[in-house]
mmCIF file of C-alpha atoms in Angstrom:
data_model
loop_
_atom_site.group_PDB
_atom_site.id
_atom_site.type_symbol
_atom_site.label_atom_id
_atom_site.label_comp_id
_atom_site.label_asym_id
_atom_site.label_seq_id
_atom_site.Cartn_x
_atom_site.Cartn_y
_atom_site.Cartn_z
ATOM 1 C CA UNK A 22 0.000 0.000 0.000
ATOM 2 C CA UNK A 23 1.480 3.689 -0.881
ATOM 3 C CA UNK A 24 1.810 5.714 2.389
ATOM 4 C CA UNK A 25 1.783 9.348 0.403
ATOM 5 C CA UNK A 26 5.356 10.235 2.005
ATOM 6 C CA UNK A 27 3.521 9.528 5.955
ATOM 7 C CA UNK A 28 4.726 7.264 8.602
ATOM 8 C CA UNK A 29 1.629 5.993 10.188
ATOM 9 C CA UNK A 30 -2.198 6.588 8.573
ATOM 10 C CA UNK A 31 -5.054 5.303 11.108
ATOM 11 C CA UNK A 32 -8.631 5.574 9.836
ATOM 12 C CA UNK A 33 -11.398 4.575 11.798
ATOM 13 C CA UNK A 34 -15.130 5.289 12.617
ATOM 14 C CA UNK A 35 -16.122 6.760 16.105
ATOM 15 C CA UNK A 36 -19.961 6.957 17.376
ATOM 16 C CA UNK A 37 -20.752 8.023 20.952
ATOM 17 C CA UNK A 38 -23.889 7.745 22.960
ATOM 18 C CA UNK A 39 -22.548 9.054 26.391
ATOM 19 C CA UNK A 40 -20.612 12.783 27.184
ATOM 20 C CA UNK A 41 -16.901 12.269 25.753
ATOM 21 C CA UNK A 42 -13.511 14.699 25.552
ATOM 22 C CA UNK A 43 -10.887 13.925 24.834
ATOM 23 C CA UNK A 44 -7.063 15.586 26.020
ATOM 24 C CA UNK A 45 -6.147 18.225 24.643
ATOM 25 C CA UNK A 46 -3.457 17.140 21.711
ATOM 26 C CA UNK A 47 -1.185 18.563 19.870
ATOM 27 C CA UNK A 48 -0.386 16.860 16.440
ATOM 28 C CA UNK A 49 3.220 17.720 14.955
ATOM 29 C CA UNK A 50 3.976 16.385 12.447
ATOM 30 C CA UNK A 51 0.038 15.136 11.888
ATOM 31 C CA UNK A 52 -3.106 16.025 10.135
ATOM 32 C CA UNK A 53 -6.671 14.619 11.225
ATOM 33 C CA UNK A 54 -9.780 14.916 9.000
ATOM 34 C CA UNK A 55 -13.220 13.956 10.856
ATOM 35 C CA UNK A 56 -16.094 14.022 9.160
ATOM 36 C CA UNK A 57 -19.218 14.195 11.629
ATOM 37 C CA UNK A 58 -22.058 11.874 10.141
ATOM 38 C CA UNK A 59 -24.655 11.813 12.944
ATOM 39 C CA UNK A 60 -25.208 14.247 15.824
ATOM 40 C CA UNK A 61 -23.522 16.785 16.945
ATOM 41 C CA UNK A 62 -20.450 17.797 18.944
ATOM 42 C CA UNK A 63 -17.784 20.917 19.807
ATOM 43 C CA UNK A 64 -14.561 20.779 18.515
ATOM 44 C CA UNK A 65 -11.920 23.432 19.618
ATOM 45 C CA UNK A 66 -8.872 23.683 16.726
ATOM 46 C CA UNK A 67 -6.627 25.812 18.272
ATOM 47 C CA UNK A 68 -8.228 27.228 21.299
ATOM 48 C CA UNK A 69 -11.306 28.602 18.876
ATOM 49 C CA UNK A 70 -14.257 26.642 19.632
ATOM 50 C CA UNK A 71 -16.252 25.270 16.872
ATOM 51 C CA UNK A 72 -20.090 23.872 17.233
ATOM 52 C CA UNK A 73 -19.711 20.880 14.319
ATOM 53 C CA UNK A 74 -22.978 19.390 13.143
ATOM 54 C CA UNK A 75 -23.686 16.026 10.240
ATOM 55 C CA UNK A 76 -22.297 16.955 7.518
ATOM 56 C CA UNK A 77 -19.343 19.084 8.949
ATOM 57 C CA UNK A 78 -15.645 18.400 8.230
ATOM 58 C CA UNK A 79 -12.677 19.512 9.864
ATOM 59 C CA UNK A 80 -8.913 19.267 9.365
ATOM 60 C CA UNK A 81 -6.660 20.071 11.853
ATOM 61 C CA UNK A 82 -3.299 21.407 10.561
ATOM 62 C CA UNK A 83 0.371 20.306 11.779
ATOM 63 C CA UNK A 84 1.471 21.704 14.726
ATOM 64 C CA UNK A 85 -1.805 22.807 16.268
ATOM 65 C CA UNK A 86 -3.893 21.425 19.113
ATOM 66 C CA UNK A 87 -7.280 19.337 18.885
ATOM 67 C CA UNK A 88 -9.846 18.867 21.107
ATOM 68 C CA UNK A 89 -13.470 17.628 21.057
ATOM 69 C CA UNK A 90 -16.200 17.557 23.366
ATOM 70 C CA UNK A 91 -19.609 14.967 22.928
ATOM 71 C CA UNK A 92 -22.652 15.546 25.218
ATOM 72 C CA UNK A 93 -22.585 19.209 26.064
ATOM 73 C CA UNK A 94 -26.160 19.743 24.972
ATOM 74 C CA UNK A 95 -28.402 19.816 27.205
ATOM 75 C CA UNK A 96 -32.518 19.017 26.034
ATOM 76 C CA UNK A 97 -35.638 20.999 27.643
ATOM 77 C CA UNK A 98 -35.878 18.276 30.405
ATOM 78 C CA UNK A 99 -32.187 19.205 30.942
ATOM 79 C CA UNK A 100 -30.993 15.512 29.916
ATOM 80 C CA UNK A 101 -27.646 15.539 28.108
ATOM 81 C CA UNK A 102 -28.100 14.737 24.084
ATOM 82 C CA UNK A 103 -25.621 12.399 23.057
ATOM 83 C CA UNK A 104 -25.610 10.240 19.579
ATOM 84 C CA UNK A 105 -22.598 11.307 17.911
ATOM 85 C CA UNK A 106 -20.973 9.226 15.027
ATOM 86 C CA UNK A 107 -18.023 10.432 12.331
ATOM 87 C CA UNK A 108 -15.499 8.761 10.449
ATOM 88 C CA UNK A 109 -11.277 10.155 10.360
ATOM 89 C CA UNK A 110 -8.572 9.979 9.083
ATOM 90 C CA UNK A 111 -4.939 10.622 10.941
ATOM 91 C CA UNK A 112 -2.271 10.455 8.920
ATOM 92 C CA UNK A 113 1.251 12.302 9.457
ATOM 93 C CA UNK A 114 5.292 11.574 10.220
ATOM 94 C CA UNK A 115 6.499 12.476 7.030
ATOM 95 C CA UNK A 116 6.734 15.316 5.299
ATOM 96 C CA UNK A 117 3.443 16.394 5.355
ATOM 97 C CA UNK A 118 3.781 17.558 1.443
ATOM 98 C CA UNK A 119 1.307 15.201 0.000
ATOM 99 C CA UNK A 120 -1.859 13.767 1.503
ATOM 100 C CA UNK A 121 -3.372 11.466 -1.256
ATOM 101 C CA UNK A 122 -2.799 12.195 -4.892
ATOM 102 C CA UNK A 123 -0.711 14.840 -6.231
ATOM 103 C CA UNK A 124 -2.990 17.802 -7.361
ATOM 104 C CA UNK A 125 -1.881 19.930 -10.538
ATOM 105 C CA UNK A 126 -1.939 23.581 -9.970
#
């Protein structure tokens, strides 16, 4: 399988139905894509906070910080809202000059 030039390239699918956050991380030499397919859920790329609902996708750059937060939503009857799902993609430890297929300009 060609790697694109990266060390290490997880991809995976993530759905929560309790509160979740993660640690704040820092990805160096990394890049994550997450695409949110159900639910919704706050993700905060570089200390700015953004409210992410289905159909939303972010990429975090290399060298910045990641965090996301599941079940802050609270309903009328004050019970938390949770049914998150989304699919990523971390890949990094390379360069970071190509992610998939070269592009023209």
């Amino acid at each position: 399988m060609e790697n694109y030039g990266f060390r290490y390239i997880d991809v995976g699918y993530s759905r929560h139905r309790a509160p979740h956050r993660n640690q704040l991380e820092r990805r160096k030499d990394g890049v994550l894509m997450r695409l949110q397919v159900n639910g919704t859920c706050r993700v905060d790329l570089n200390g700015i906070p953004h409210h992410i609902r289905s159909g939303d996708l972010i990429i975090s750059r290399p060298g910045g910080t990641y965090q996301l937060f599941i079940g802050e939503e609270r309903g009328l009857d004050g019970q938390c809202l949770v049914d998150s799902a989304d699919y990523y993609v971390v890949c990094g430890g390379g360069d970071g000059s190509t992610i998939g297929y070269p592009v023209s300009p």
